[in-house]
Amino acid sequence: MPIDPNFETNRERVGEENGVTVWGPVDPPEQLGIHGTHVAVDYDICIADGACLEDCPVDVFTWVDSPGHPESEIKVEPTHEDQCIDCMLCVDVCPVDAIDVDPGRAGRT
């Protein structure tokens, strides 16, 4: 199942990690929630193939550890989502539809 494009309405903001907003539910290590707002990554379905990180022309993503998560032990975090130019390359290359970019959410946290 792809990332919920309405996560801001359907999920609760539960905190922040590395300056990135986290949307729950969160119950580590199995359930890590959605990270980011303008550029959002569903950590629970991310398989960390790295395509988004490699293809992003403005280096929005960085690797972070997610030890014990059933899908992958690392994730791509939208650490620099404020740099996003809304090109949607990350959305297009994600094989599991774990990323959502919404220009309407830019600047919101």
Tab-separated table of C-alpha atoms in Angstrom:
chain	number	residue	atom	x	y	z
A	1	MET	CA	0.000	0.000	0.000
A	2	PRO	CA	1.484	3.417	-0.950
A	3	ILE	CA	2.029	6.348	1.396
A	4	ASP	CA	-1.191	8.028	2.525
A	5	PRO	CA	-1.296	11.400	0.708
A	6	ASN	CA	-3.619	12.696	3.454
A	7	PHE	CA	-1.329	11.730	6.335
A	8	GLU	CA	-1.484	15.231	7.837
A	9	THR	CA	-5.196	14.703	8.439
A	10	ASN	CA	-5.165	10.961	9.071
A	11	ARG	CA	-2.156	10.762	11.389
A	12	GLU	CA	-0.978	12.542	14.478
A	13	ARG	CA	2.228	14.542	14.572
A	14	VAL	CA	4.264	12.710	17.210
A	15	GLY	CA	7.528	14.592	17.255
A	16	GLU	CA	10.669	15.358	15.353
A	17	GLU	CA	13.871	13.519	14.450
A	18	ASN	CA	16.914	15.286	13.034
A	19	GLY	CA	14.771	18.382	12.446
A	20	VAL	CA	12.195	16.396	10.426
A	21	THR	CA	8.554	16.104	11.533
A	22	VAL	CA	7.408	12.564	12.362
A	23	TRP	CA	3.797	11.433	11.928
A	24	GLY	CA	2.613	8.385	13.886
A	25	PRO	CA	1.868	5.866	14.874
A	26	VAL	CA	5.406	4.996	15.935
A	27	ASP	CA	6.412	1.830	17.789
A	28	PRO	CA	10.089	1.063	17.071
A	29	PRO	CA	11.645	-0.904	15.606
A	30	GLU	CA	8.710	-2.268	13.549
A	31	GLN	CA	6.627	0.899	13.138
A	32	LEU	CA	8.454	4.145	12.352
A	33	GLY	CA	5.742	6.368	10.842
A	34	ILE	CA	6.028	9.002	8.140
A	35	HIS	CA	8.959	11.419	8.199
A	36	GLY	CA	8.689	14.846	6.606
A	37	THR	CA	5.875	17.141	5.558
A	38	HIS	CA	6.509	18.779	2.175
A	39	VAL	CA	8.574	15.733	1.205
A	40	ALA	CA	7.221	12.787	3.173
A	41	VAL	CA	8.685	9.279	3.389
A	42	ASP	CA	6.684	6.403	4.852
A	43	TYR	CA	9.387	4.568	6.791
A	44	ASP	CA	7.128	1.567	7.269
A	45	ILE	CA	7.172	0.734	3.547
A	46	CYS	CA	10.533	2.237	2.489
A	47	ILE	CA	12.874	-0.517	1.282
A	48	ALA	CA	15.902	1.795	1.031
A	49	ASP	CA	16.869	1.023	-2.547
A	50	GLY	CA	18.396	4.528	-2.747
A	51	ALA	CA	16.875	5.580	-6.069
A	52	CYS	CA	15.370	8.744	-4.584
A	53	LEU	CA	18.645	9.723	-2.950
A	54	GLU	CA	20.582	9.127	-6.173
A	55	ASP	CA	18.098	10.894	-8.471
A	56	CYS	CA	17.293	13.967	-6.360
A	57	PRO	CA	18.912	16.968	-8.101
A	58	VAL	CA	19.004	19.067	-4.912
A	59	ASP	CA	20.071	16.468	-2.308
A	60	VAL	CA	16.913	16.456	-0.184
A	61	PHE	CA	17.639	12.988	1.254
A	62	THR	CA	20.218	11.517	3.624
A	63	TRP	CA	20.635	7.989	4.989
A	64	VAL	CA	19.575	7.264	8.564
A	65	ASP	CA	19.765	4.019	10.511
A	66	SER	CA	16.602	2.062	11.319
A	67	PRO	CA	17.952	-1.032	13.072
A	68	GLY	CA	15.499	-3.873	13.430
A	69	HIS	CA	12.943	-2.561	10.946
A	70	PRO	CA	11.521	-5.454	8.905
A	71	GLU	CA	11.794	-3.662	5.522
A	72	SER	CA	15.343	-2.283	5.849
A	73	GLU	CA	17.957	-1.332	8.420
A	74	ILE	CA	18.399	2.118	6.845
A	75	LYS	CA	15.948	4.681	5.500
A	76	VAL	CA	16.102	7.824	3.403
A	77	GLU	CA	15.205	10.865	5.419
A	78	PRO	CA	14.040	14.115	3.794
A	79	THR	CA	16.576	16.000	5.900
A	80	HIS	CA	16.673	18.953	3.503
A	81	GLU	CA	13.035	18.999	2.388
A	82	ASP	CA	13.130	22.808	2.345
A	83	GLN	CA	15.442	22.523	-0.714
A	84	CYS	CA	12.872	20.496	-2.693
A	85	ILE	CA	12.066	21.933	-6.131
A	86	ASP	CA	8.965	19.739	-6.603
A	87	CYS	CA	10.408	17.909	-9.610
A	88	MET	CA	8.784	14.657	-8.379
A	89	LEU	CA	11.716	12.474	-9.472
A	90	CYS	CA	11.807	10.805	-6.052
A	91	VAL	CA	8.103	9.977	-6.283
A	92	ASP	CA	8.546	8.584	-9.788
A	93	VAL	CA	11.507	6.320	-8.958
A	94	CYS	CA	10.332	4.900	-5.633
A	95	PRO	CA	9.481	1.251	-6.343
A	96	VAL	CA	7.096	0.964	-3.365
A	97	ASP	CA	5.442	4.431	-3.524
A	98	ALA	CA	6.809	5.389	-0.101
A	99	ILE	CA	7.291	9.079	-0.989
A	100	ASP	CA	4.806	11.916	-1.374
A	101	VAL	CA	5.719	15.448	-2.434
A	102	ASP	CA	3.025	18.071	-2.084
A	103	PRO	CA	3.913	21.656	-3.034
A	104	GLY	CA	0.887	22.786	-1.004
A	105	ARG	CA	2.601	21.516	2.141
A	106	ALA	CA	5.836	23.424	1.507
A	107	GLY	CA	6.937	25.446	4.502
A	108	ARG	CA	4.586	23.693	6.932
A	109	THR	CA	5.884	21.661	9.821
